[in-house]
Coordinates of N, CA and C and ligand atoms in Angstrom, one line a residue:
M1 N -118.9 -46.7 57.1 CA -120.1 -46.8 55.7 C -121.2 -47.8 57.4
K2 N -122.6 -47.7 57.1 CA -123.3 -48.4 58.1 C -123.4 -49.7 57.6
H3 N -124.1 -50.7 59.0 CA -124.0 -52.1 57.9 C -125.5 -51.6 58.4
T4 N -126.0 -53.2 57.5 CA -127.1 -53.8 58.1 C -127.3 -55.3 58.3
W5 N -126.4 -56.3 58.8 CA -125.9 -57.5 59.6 C -126.9 -58.7 59.2
A6 N -126.9 -58.7 58.7 CA -128.0 -60.5 59.5 C -127.3 -61.9 58.8
M7 N -129.2 -62.8 59.2 CA -128.7 -64.2 59.4 C -129.8 -64.5 57.7
A8 N -129.2 -65.0 56.8 CA -130.5 -66.3 56.3 C -129.9 -67.4 56.8
I9 N -131.6 -69.0 57.3 CA -131.2 -69.8 57.9 C -131.5 -70.5 56.9
D10 N -131.2 -72.2 55.9 CA -132.0 -72.5 55.4 C -131.7 -73.6 55.9
L11 N -133.4 -73.4 56.0 CA -133.8 -74.6 56.2 C -134.0 -76.0 55.8
D12 N -134.0 -76.2 54.4 CA -133.3 -77.4 53.8 C -132.3 -78.6 53.6
R13 N -131.5 -77.2 54.4 CA -129.7 -77.6 54.4 C -129.7 -78.4 55.7
C14 N -130.1 -77.6 56.7 CA -130.3 -78.2 58.1 C -130.7 -79.5 58.8
T15 N -129.2 -80.1 59.4 CA -129.7 -81.4 59.3 C -129.7 -81.6 60.4
G16 N -129.7 -81.2 61.3 CA -129.8 -81.0 63.2 C -128.5 -81.3 63.7
C17 N -127.9 -81.6 62.5 CA -126.2 -81.6 63.4 C -126.0 -81.5 64.8
G18 N -126.0 -80.0 64.8 CA -126.2 -79.7 66.7 C -124.3 -78.9 66.7
A19 N -123.7 -78.5 65.4 CA -123.1 -78.5 65.2 C -122.6 -77.0 64.9
C20 N -123.5 -76.1 65.4 CA -123.3 -74.5 65.3 C -124.0 -74.2 66.4
V21 N -124.1 -74.9 67.5 CA -123.7 -75.2 68.9 C -123.2 -75.0 69.5
V22 N -122.2 -75.8 69.4 CA -121.1 -77.0 69.5 C -120.4 -75.6 69.7
A23 N -119.9 -74.6 68.7 CA -119.1 -73.2 67.9 C -119.1 -72.6 68.6
C24 N -120.3 -72.5 69.2 CA -121.3 -70.9 69.5 C -120.6 -71.0 71.2
N25 N -120.8 -72.0 72.1 CA -120.8 -72.2 72.6 C -118.5 -72.0 72.8
A26 N -118.4 -72.7 72.4 CA -116.6 -72.8 72.2 C -116.1 -70.8 72.2
E27 N -116.5 -70.4 71.0 CA -116.8 -69.3 70.5 C -116.6 -67.7 71.7
N28 N -118.1 -68.2 72.1 CA -118.5 -67.3 73.4 C -118.3 -67.8 74.7
N29 N -117.7 -68.8 74.7 CA -117.5 -68.8 76.7 C -118.7 -69.6 77.8
I30 N -119.7 -69.9 77.3 CA -120.7 -70.1 77.4 C -120.5 -71.3 77.9
P31 N -120.9 -71.5 79.4 CA -121.2 -72.8 80.1 C -121.9 -73.8 79.5
T32 N -121.5 -75.5 80.3 CA -121.5 -76.3 79.7 C -122.8 -76.6 81.8
I33 N -124.0 -77.2 81.7 CA -125.2 -76.8 83.1 C -124.5 -78.7 83.8
G34 N -125.1 -78.6 82.5 CA -124.8 -80.2 83.7 C -126.6 -80.6 83.3
E35 N -127.3 -81.7 83.4 CA -128.4 -82.9 83.5 C -129.2 -80.9 84.9
T36 N -128.6 -81.5 85.5 CA -129.5 -81.0 86.9 C -130.1 -80.0 86.4
E37 N -129.2 -79.1 85.8 CA -129.8 -77.5 85.7 C -130.7 -77.2 84.3
A38 N -130.0 -78.8 83.0 CA -130.9 -78.2 81.5 C -132.6 -78.4 82.3
G39 N -132.5 -79.8 83.4 CA -134.1 -80.2 84.1 C -134.6 -79.3 84.8
K40 N -134.2 -78.1 84.9 CA -134.5 -77.3 85.1 C -135.0 -75.4 84.2
N41 N -134.7 -76.3 82.8 CA -135.3 -75.5 81.9 C -134.2 -74.2 81.9
R42 N -132.4 -74.4 82.4 CA -132.0 -73.7 82.8 C -130.5 -73.6 81.9
L43 N -130.7 -73.6 80.4 CA -129.8 -73.6 79.5 C -129.2 -72.6 79.4
M44 N -127.5 -72.6 78.7 CA -127.4 -71.4 78.4 C -127.1 -70.8 76.9
H45 N -127.4 -71.9 76.3 CA -126.8 -71.4 74.6 C -127.5 -70.6 73.9
W46 N -126.5 -70.2 73.4 CA -126.9 -68.8 72.2 C -128.1 -69.1 71.6
I47 N -127.5 -70.2 70.9 CA -128.0 -70.7 69.8 C -129.0 -71.8 69.9
R48 N -129.8 -72.6 70.2 CA -130.6 -73.9 70.5 C -131.0 -74.0 69.0
V49 N -131.7 -75.5 68.5 CA -131.8 -76.5 67.4 C -133.0 -76.9 67.7
N50 N -134.7 -76.3 67.7 CA -135.7 -76.6 67.3 C -136.6 -78.4 66.7
R51 N -136.0 -79.0 67.5 CA -136.7 -80.9 66.1 C -138.7 -80.4 66.1
Y52 N -139.2 -80.3 65.3 CA -140.2 -80.8 64.9 C -141.3 -82.0 64.0
W53 N -142.1 -82.6 63.8 CA -142.1 -84.1 63.4 C -142.8 -83.4 62.5
E54 N -142.3 -84.4 61.0 CA -143.5 -83.8 60.3 C -144.1 -85.8 59.2
G55 N -145.3 -85.5 59.1 CA -146.1 -87.4 59.0 C -146.0 -87.7 59.7
E56 N -147.1 -88.8 59.7 CA -147.1 -90.0 60.7 C -146.5 -91.2 60.3
F57 N -146.1 -92.0 61.9 CA -145.1 -92.6 61.5 C -145.9 -93.7 60.6
P58 N -144.3 -95.1 59.9 CA -143.6 -94.8 59.3 C -143.0 -93.7 59.0
E59 N -143.6 -92.8 58.3 CA -143.4 -91.5 57.6 C -142.5 -90.7 58.0
A60 N -143.5 -90.2 59.4 CA -142.5 -88.8 59.8 C -141.3 -88.7 59.6
Q61 N -141.1 -87.8 59.7 CA -139.2 -87.3 59.5 C -138.9 -86.1 60.0
A62 N -138.1 -86.0 60.6 CA -137.7 -84.3 62.6 C -137.6 -83.2 60.6
V63 N -138.1 -82.7 61.9 CA -137.8 -81.0 60.3 C -137.0 -80.6 61.5
Y64 N -136.0 -79.9 61.0 CA -135.3 -78.5 62.4 C -135.0 -77.4 61.7
L65 N -135.5 -76.7 63.2 CA -134.7 -74.6 63.3 C -134.5 -74.3 64.1
P66 N -133.1 -73.9 63.5 CA -132.1 -73.3 64.3 C -131.8 -72.3 64.7
M67 N -133.0 -71.9 66.4 CA -132.6 -70.1 66.3 C -131.6 -70.1 67.7
P68 N -131.1 -68.9 66.9 CA -130.5 -67.9 68.1 C -131.7 -66.3 67.6
C69 N -130.6 -65.5 68.6 CA -131.6 -64.1 68.5 C -131.8 -64.1 67.2
M70 N -132.7 -63.3 66.7 CA -133.3 -63.2 66.1 C -132.7 -61.2 65.6
Q71 N -132.6 -60.5 66.4 CA -131.6 -59.0 66.4 C -132.6 -58.7 66.1
C72 N -133.1 -58.1 67.0 CA -135.1 -57.5 66.2 C -134.7 -55.6 65.8
E73 N -135.0 -55.8 64.5 CA -135.2 -54.4 64.6 C -135.4 -53.3 65.3
R74 N -136.7 -53.6 65.8 CA -137.9 -53.6 66.4 C -138.0 -54.8 68.4
A75 N -136.3 -54.2 68.6 CA -136.6 -55.6 69.7 C -137.9 -55.4 70.8
P76 N -138.0 -56.0 71.5 CA -138.9 -55.3 72.8 C -138.9 -56.1 74.1
C77 N -137.7 -56.4 73.4 CA -136.2 -57.0 74.8 C -136.1 -55.5 75.0
E78 N -136.0 -54.5 73.9 CA -135.2 -53.6 74.5 C -136.5 -52.4 75.1
L79 N -137.8 -52.5 75.1 CA -138.5 -51.8 75.7 C -138.5 -51.8 76.4
V80 N -138.4 -52.8 77.5 CA -139.0 -53.3 79.0 C -137.6 -53.3 79.7
C81 N -136.5 -53.2 79.3 CA -135.0 -52.7 79.9 C -134.9 -51.4 81.0
P82 N -135.0 -52.5 83.0 CA -135.1 -50.6 83.3 C -133.4 -49.6 83.2
V83 N -133.1 -50.9 82.5 CA -131.5 -50.3 82.9 C -130.4 -49.6 81.7
Y84 N -131.6 -49.6 80.8 CA -130.9 -49.2 79.4 C -129.8 -50.5 79.0
A85 N -129.8 -51.9 79.6 CA -128.5 -52.7 80.0 C -129.1 -53.6 78.1
T86 N -129.7 -53.4 77.5 CA -129.8 -54.0 76.3 C -130.2 -52.2 75.2
Y87 N -129.2 -53.1 74.3 CA -130.4 -51.6 73.6 C -129.8 -52.0 72.2
H88 N -130.3 -50.9 71.4 CA -129.3 -51.4 69.0 C -128.0 -50.3 69.0
N89 N -127.3 -51.1 69.1 CA -125.6 -50.5 68.4 C -126.1 -49.8 67.2
E90 N -124.5 -49.6 66.9 CA -124.9 -48.5 65.6 C -125.1 -49.6 64.7
D91 N -124.7 -50.4 64.3 CA -124.8 -51.8 63.7 C -126.6 -52.4 63.3
G92 N -127.2 -50.9 64.5 CA -128.5 -52.0 64.0 C -129.0 -52.8 64.8
L93 N -127.6 -53.5 65.7 CA -127.3 -55.1 66.7 C -127.6 -55.3 67.6
N94 N -128.9 -56.1 68.8 CA -129.1 -56.3 69.3 C -128.3 -56.1 70.7
A95 N -127.4 -55.5 71.0 CA -126.2 -56.0 72.4 C -126.8 -55.5 73.5
M96 N -125.9 -56.4 74.6 CA -125.8 -56.1 76.1 C -125.1 -55.6 76.3
V97 N -125.1 -54.9 77.2 CA -123.5 -54.6 78.4 C -124.2 -54.9 79.5
Y98 N -122.9 -56.3 80.1 CA -123.2 -57.0 81.1 C -123.8 -56.6 82.3
N99 N -122.4 -55.3 82.4 CA -122.2 -55.1 83.9 C -123.0 -54.1 83.7
R100 N -123.9 -53.6 83.3 CA -124.6 -52.8 83.9 C -126.9 -53.5 84.2
C101 N -126.5 -54.4 84.2 CA -127.4 -55.6 84.4 C -127.5 -55.9 85.1
I102 N -128.8 -55.5 86.4 CA -129.2 -56.0 87.4 C -129.9 -56.6 86.7
G103 N -130.2 -58.0 86.9 CA -131.4 -59.2 85.8 C -132.3 -59.2 86.2
T104 N -133.5 -58.1 86.3 CA -134.6 -58.7 86.2 C -135.7 -59.6 85.3
R105 N -134.5 -60.2 84.8 CA -135.0 -61.1 83.5 C -136.4 -60.7 82.7
Y106 N -136.8 -59.2 82.9 CA -137.3 -59.0 81.9 C -138.0 -58.2 80.5
C107 N -136.3 -58.6 79.5 CA -136.3 -59.3 78.5 C -136.7 -60.2 78.1
A108 N -135.8 -61.2 79.4 CA -136.3 -62.5 78.5 C -137.7 -62.8 78.3
N109 N -138.7 -62.4 79.3 CA -139.9 -62.4 78.9 C -141.2 -61.7 78.0
N110 N -139.8 -60.5 77.6 CA -141.0 -60.3 76.5 C -140.2 -59.8 75.4
C111 N -139.6 -61.8 75.6 CA -138.8 -61.6 73.6 C -139.7 -63.1 73.8
P112 N -139.9 -63.0 72.3 CA -141.4 -64.1 71.0 C -141.0 -65.0 71.3
Y113 N -139.3 -65.2 70.9 CA -138.9 -66.1 70.5 C -138.0 -67.0 71.4
S114 N -138.1 -66.6 72.5 CA -136.9 -67.0 74.4 C -135.3 -67.3 73.8
V115 N -135.4 -66.9 73.3 CA -133.6 -67.4 72.7 C -132.8 -65.9 74.1
R116 N -133.5 -65.9 75.1 CA -132.4 -64.9 75.6 C -132.5 -66.2 77.2
V117 N -131.0 -66.0 77.9 CA -130.5 -66.6 78.8 C -130.2 -65.8 79.9
F118 N -129.8 -66.3 81.4 CA -129.6 -65.7 82.1 C -128.8 -66.6 82.9
N119 N -128.0 -66.0 83.8 CA -126.9 -66.2 84.5 C -127.3 -66.9 86.2
W120 N -126.4 -68.6 85.8 CA -128.2 -68.1 88.0 C -126.5 -68.2 88.9
Y121 N -125.8 -68.4 88.2 CA -124.0 -69.0 88.7 C -122.8 -68.5 88.7
D122 N -122.1 -68.3 88.5 CA -120.7 -68.1 88.2 C -120.2 -69.7 87.9
Y123 N -120.4 -70.0 86.8 CA -119.9 -70.9 86.7 C -118.4 -70.7 86.3
K124 N -118.0 -72.5 86.5 CA -116.4 -73.2 86.5 C -115.5 -73.9 85.6
W125 N -115.0 -73.2 85.1 CA -114.6 -74.2 83.6 C -113.5 -75.5 84.1
E126 N -114.0 -76.3 83.9 CA -112.3 -77.9 84.7 C -111.3 -77.5 83.9
K127 N -110.0 -78.1 84.7 CA -109.2 -77.4 83.9 C -109.2 -79.0 83.1
P128 N -108.7 -79.1 81.3 CA -108.2 -77.9 81.2 C -108.8 -76.7 80.0
L129 N -109.5 -77.1 80.3 CA -111.8 -76.1 79.5 C -111.1 -75.7 80.2
D130 N -110.7 -74.9 81.4 CA -110.6 -73.5 81.6 C -109.3 -73.0 80.5
E131 N -108.9 -73.2 79.6 CA -107.6 -72.8 78.9 C -107.8 -72.2 77.3
Q132 N -109.2 -72.5 77.3 CA -109.5 -72.8 75.9 C -110.7 -71.9 75.7
L133 N -110.6 -70.6 77.1 CA -111.8 -69.5 77.1 C -111.0 -68.7 76.4
S134 N -111.6 -68.0 75.0 CA -112.0 -67.0 74.5 C -111.1 -66.0 75.9
P135 N -109.4 -65.3 74.8 CA -110.4 -63.9 75.5 C -110.8 -62.7 74.9
D136 N -111.6 -63.1 74.1 CA -112.5 -61.7 73.1 C -113.0 -61.5 73.5
L137 N -113.8 -61.9 74.6 CA -114.8 -61.6 75.1 C -115.0 -61.6 76.4
T138 N -116.0 -61.4 77.9 CA -116.1 -61.7 78.7 C -116.2 -62.8 79.0
V139 N -116.6 -63.0 80.5 CA -117.0 -64.7 81.3 C -118.0 -63.7 81.9
R140 N -119.9 -64.3 82.1 CA -120.2 -63.1 82.4 C -121.0 -63.4 84.0
S141 N -120.9 -63.1 84.6 CA -121.2 -63.8 86.4 C -122.1 -64.0 86.7
R142 N -123.2 -64.0 88.0 CA -124.2 -64.4 88.3 C -125.2 -63.2 87.2
G143 N -126.4 -63.1 87.3 CA -127.0 -62.6 87.6 C -127.3 -61.3 86.8
V144 N -126.4 -61.8 84.9 CA -126.9 -61.2 84.0 C -127.6 -61.7 82.9
M145 N -128.1 -61.1 82.1 CA -128.7 -62.2 81.1 C -127.4 -61.7 80.0
E146 N -127.8 -63.4 79.0 CA -127.4 -62.7 78.6 C -127.5 -63.8 76.1
K147 N -127.1 -62.8 75.3 CA -127.3 -64.0 74.3 C -126.7 -64.3 73.4
C148 N -127.4 -64.4 72.3 CA -126.5 -64.4 70.7 C -125.9 -62.7 70.6
T149 N -124.8 -63.0 69.8 CA -124.2 -61.3 70.1 C -124.2 -61.4 68.2
F150 N -125.0 -62.1 67.2 CA -123.3 -62.1 66.0 C -122.2 -62.1 66.2
C151 N -121.9 -62.9 66.8 CA -120.4 -63.1 67.1 C -120.0 -61.2 66.9
I152 N -119.8 -60.7 68.5 CA -119.5 -58.8 67.8 C -117.9 -59.1 68.0
Q153 N -118.1 -59.8 68.8 CA -115.9 -59.4 68.3 C -115.4 -59.7 67.1
R154 N -116.3 -60.5 65.9 CA -115.5 -60.9 64.7 C -115.6 -59.8 63.6
I155 N -116.8 -59.1 64.0 CA -118.0 -58.1 63.8 C -116.5 -56.7 63.9
R156 N -115.7 -57.2 64.5 CA -115.0 -56.0 65.8 C -113.8 -56.2 64.8
R157 N -112.9 -57.2 65.0 CA -112.4 -57.4 64.8 C -112.0 -57.5 62.6
A158 N -113.8 -57.6 61.7 CA -113.4 -57.4 60.9 C -112.9 -55.5 60.4
K159 N -113.9 -54.9 61.8 CA -113.7 -53.8 61.0 C -112.6 -52.8 61.2
E160 N -112.1 -53.4 61.8 CA -110.5 -53.0 62.5 C -109.4 -53.8 61.8
T161 N -109.4 -54.7 60.7 CA -108.3 -55.0 59.9 C -108.9 -54.2 58.5
A162 N -110.0 -54.1 58.7 CA -110.3 -53.3 57.4 C -109.8 -52.1 57.8
A163 N -110.2 -51.1 58.6 CA -109.3 -50.1 59.1 C -108.3 -50.2 59.1
E164 N -107.7 -50.7 59.2 CA -106.2 -50.2 59.5 C -105.3 -50.4 58.1
E165 N -106.4 -51.5 56.7 CA -106.1 -51.6 55.9 C -106.1 -50.9 54.4
G166 N -107.0 -49.9 55.3 CA -107.7 -48.6 54.4 C -109.1 -48.4 53.7
R167 N -110.0 -49.6 53.7 CA -111.0 -50.6 53.1 C -111.8 -51.0 53.9
E168 N -112.6 -50.9 52.8 CA -114.8 -50.8 53.6 C -114.5 -53.0 53.9
I169 N -114.8 -53.5 54.8 CA -115.2 -54.5 55.2 C -116.7 -55.1 53.7
R170 N -115.5 -56.4 53.6 CA -115.9 -56.7 52.5 C -116.5 -57.5 53.0
D171 N -117.4 -58.2 51.6 CA -118.9 -59.5 51.6 C -117.9 -60.8 52.0
G172 N -118.2 -61.7 53.5 CA -117.7 -62.8 53.8 C -116.3 -62.6 55.2
D173 N -116.0 -61.2 55.3 CA -115.1 -60.8 56.2 C -115.2 -61.5 57.4
V174 N -116.8 -61.3 58.1 CA -117.0 -61.7 58.9 C -118.4 -63.1 58.4
V175 N -117.5 -63.7 59.5 CA -118.4 -65.5 60.1 C -118.7 -65.7 60.9
P176 N -119.9 -65.3 61.1 CA -119.6 -66.3 63.1 C -119.2 -68.0 63.5
A177 N -119.0 -68.2 64.0 CA -118.3 -69.3 64.5 C -119.9 -70.2 64.3
C178 N -120.8 -70.4 63.9 CA -122.7 -71.1 64.1 C -121.8 -71.3 62.6
A179 N -122.1 -69.9 62.0 CA -121.4 -70.6 60.6 C -120.7 -70.3 59.9
Q180 N -119.4 -70.9 60.2 CA -118.2 -70.5 60.2 C -118.2 -72.6 59.6
T181 N -119.3 -73.3 60.4 CA -118.6 -74.8 61.8 C -119.8 -75.8 60.8
C182 N -120.2 -74.7 59.9 CA -122.4 -75.2 59.3 C -122.1 -76.5 58.7
P183 N -121.9 -77.7 58.2 CA -121.3 -78.7 58.1 C -122.2 -78.6 56.5
P184 N -122.9 -78.7 56.7 CA -123.9 -78.3 54.7 C -125.2 -76.6 54.0
G185 N -123.7 -75.7 55.2 CA -123.7 -74.5 55.0 C -125.0 -74.0 55.0
A186 N -125.8 -74.9 55.5 CA -127.4 -73.2 56.1 C -127.5 -72.6 57.1
L187 N -126.2 -72.1 57.2 CA -126.1 -70.8 58.0 C -125.9 -70.1 57.5
L188 N -126.1 -68.4 56.5 CA -124.9 -67.3 55.5 C -124.9 -66.1 55.7
F189 N -124.1 -65.4 56.4 CA -124.0 -64.1 57.3 C -123.2 -63.5 56.3
G190 N -124.0 -61.7 57.0 CA -123.8 -61.2 55.6 C -124.2 -59.8 55.7
D191 N -123.9 -58.6 54.8 CA -125.0 -56.9 54.9 C -125.8 -56.8 53.9
L192 N -126.7 -56.7 54.9 CA -127.2 -56.2 53.7 C -127.8 -55.1 53.3
A193 N -126.8 -53.3 53.5 CA -126.6 -52.4 53.0 C -125.8 -52.9 52.4
D194 N -125.3 -53.6 51.2 CA -124.1 -54.1 50.4 C -125.3 -54.8 48.9
P195 N -126.1 -54.5 48.2 CA -126.7 -54.5 47.2 C -125.7 -55.3 46.3
H196 N -124.9 -56.0 47.1 CA -123.8 -57.1 46.3 C -123.6 -58.4 46.8
S197 N -123.4 -58.7 48.4 CA -123.2 -59.6 48.9 C -124.3 -61.0 48.9
E198 N -123.6 -61.5 49.4 CA -123.9 -62.7 48.7 C -125.9 -62.7 49.9
I199 N -125.2 -62.9 50.6 CA -127.1 -62.6 51.6 C -127.7 -61.7 51.1
T200 N -127.4 -60.4 50.1 CA -128.8 -60.1 49.6 C -129.0 -61.1 48.5
R201 N -128.4 -61.7 47.9 CA -128.8 -61.5 46.3 C -130.2 -63.3 47.0
K202 N -129.4 -63.7 48.3 CA -129.6 -65.2 49.1 C -131.2 -65.3 49.6
L203 N -131.4 -63.2 49.9 CA -132.6 -63.4 50.6 C -133.9 -62.2 49.8
K204 N -133.0 -62.7 48.3 CA -134.3 -61.9 47.1 C -135.3 -64.1 47.2
D205 N -135.0 -65.1 47.5 CA -135.0 -65.9 47.1 C -137.0 -66.3 48.0
P206 N -137.5 -66.6 46.3 CA -138.8 -66.3 46.8 C -138.8 -67.1 48.1
R207 N -137.9 -67.9 48.8 CA -138.2 -68.8 49.9 C -138.4 -68.2 51.4
R208 N -138.2 -67.4 51.1 CA -137.7 -66.3 52.7 C -139.1 -65.8 53.0
F209 N -138.9 -66.0 55.2 CA -140.1 -65.7 56.4 C -139.3 -65.3 57.3
R210 N -139.8 -64.8 57.9 CA -139.5 -64.4 58.7 C -140.4 -65.2 59.8
L211 N -139.6 -65.2 61.8 CA -140.8 -65.3 62.9 C -141.9 -65.0 62.6
M212 N -142.5 -64.9 63.5 CA -143.3 -64.8 63.6 C -143.6 -63.0 63.6
E213 N -143.5 -62.7 62.1 CA -143.5 -62.0 62.0 C -144.5 -60.7 62.1
H214 N -146.1 -61.0 62.0 CA -147.5 -60.4 62.5 C -146.6 -60.1 63.5
L215 N -146.3 -59.1 64.8 CA -145.4 -59.1 65.9 C -145.0 -58.5 65.6
G216 N -144.7 -57.9 64.5 CA -143.9 -56.4 64.0 C -142.4 -56.2 64.5
T217 N -141.5 -57.5 64.7 CA -140.0 -56.7 65.2 C -139.4 -57.4 64.1
E218 N -139.4 -57.5 63.2 CA -138.6 -57.6 62.8 C -137.2 -57.5 62.2
P219 N -137.3 -59.4 62.9 CA -136.2 -59.9 63.3 C -134.9 -59.5 62.4
R220 N -133.9 -59.9 62.3 CA -132.6 -59.8 60.8 C -132.5 -61.1 60.6
V221 N -132.8 -62.2 60.8 CA -132.6 -63.7 61.1 C -134.0 -63.8 59.9
V222 N -133.9 -64.3 59.1 CA -134.6 -64.6 57.9 C -134.6 -66.5 57.3
Y223 N -135.4 -66.4 57.2 CA -135.1 -68.7 57.0 C -135.8 -68.3 56.1
L224 N -134.8 -69.9 55.3 CA -136.4 -70.3 53.9 C -136.6 -71.1 54.4
K225 N -137.8 -71.9 53.5 CA -138.5 -72.2 53.3 C -138.2 -74.1 53.5
R226 N -138.9 -75.4 53.4 CA -138.1 -76.3 53.6 C -138.6 -76.8 52.5
Q227 N -138.2 -76.9 50.8 CA -138.8 -78.1 50.2 C -137.9 -79.1 49.4
K228 N -137.5 -79.5 49.5 CA -136.7 -80.4 49.2 C -135.7 -81.5 50.2
G229 N -135.8 -80.9 51.3 CA -135.2 -82.5 52.4 C -134.2 -82.1 52.6
A230 N -134.2 -82.3 54.5 CA -132.6 -82.6 55.0 C -131.6 -82.4 54.4
G231 N -130.6 -81.6 54.2 CA -129.0 -82.1 54.0 C -128.9 -81.8 52.1
R232 N -130.1 -81.1 51.6 CA -130.2 -81.0 50.9 C -128.8 -80.2 49.2
Ligands
SF4_1 S1 -124.8 -76.4 62.2 FE1 -125.4 -76.4 60.1 S2 -127.6 -78.4 59.8 FE2 -125.9 -78.4 61.9 S3 -128.1 -78.2 63.4 FE3 -126.3 -75.7 63.0 S4 -127.7 -75.0 61.8 FE4 -128.6 -76.6 61.3

């Protein structure tokens, strides 16, 4: 069965706690770079939480917008990679082949959402943090671009389990680390190819919108507008 993986982000629920960022770091072997490198804008996070302010002091309110890779159907990053290191996989996701990447960073420059990050170093994990590295995916080397994969290792595992049990993947079998961790349940992941999935139902909400829709990138990450206030 062909899948159309997508993520819905309910801005009414996001409280900006950052748990999704921490969970993503732990799941995907993302290094902590420290203050100096962060000051040079060399952050390695695969998901960030943008903060904006609405209104004027003293009524000003913070508004949060989690930003993973948008997994664009028509991805501008793929068009400019000279070595096809970034490509559309069989599920329509925007995937990376790390050992093909030669580090031109053209893809990052062409991403309108600024969600691709570059390995400036061979990062080290101090003991005992090296013992929590996940064996399900590689640690990327210096000179290689990386980004959110919708936790592709979890998608693979769910497919393998379903195949072993002789069935199709069920709704809820795949939950990326960020969605699994989000305390108020702001992130929902699922298959739009399944007409009965929760995400298919959720995305009928009239609050739905996609970032920079006018660019025609057709993101697979869909937001639900704020209406009631954070943490609703
Ligand atoms: S974990 Fe959930 S509530 Fe916290 S910042 Fe991420 S999306 Fe928002």
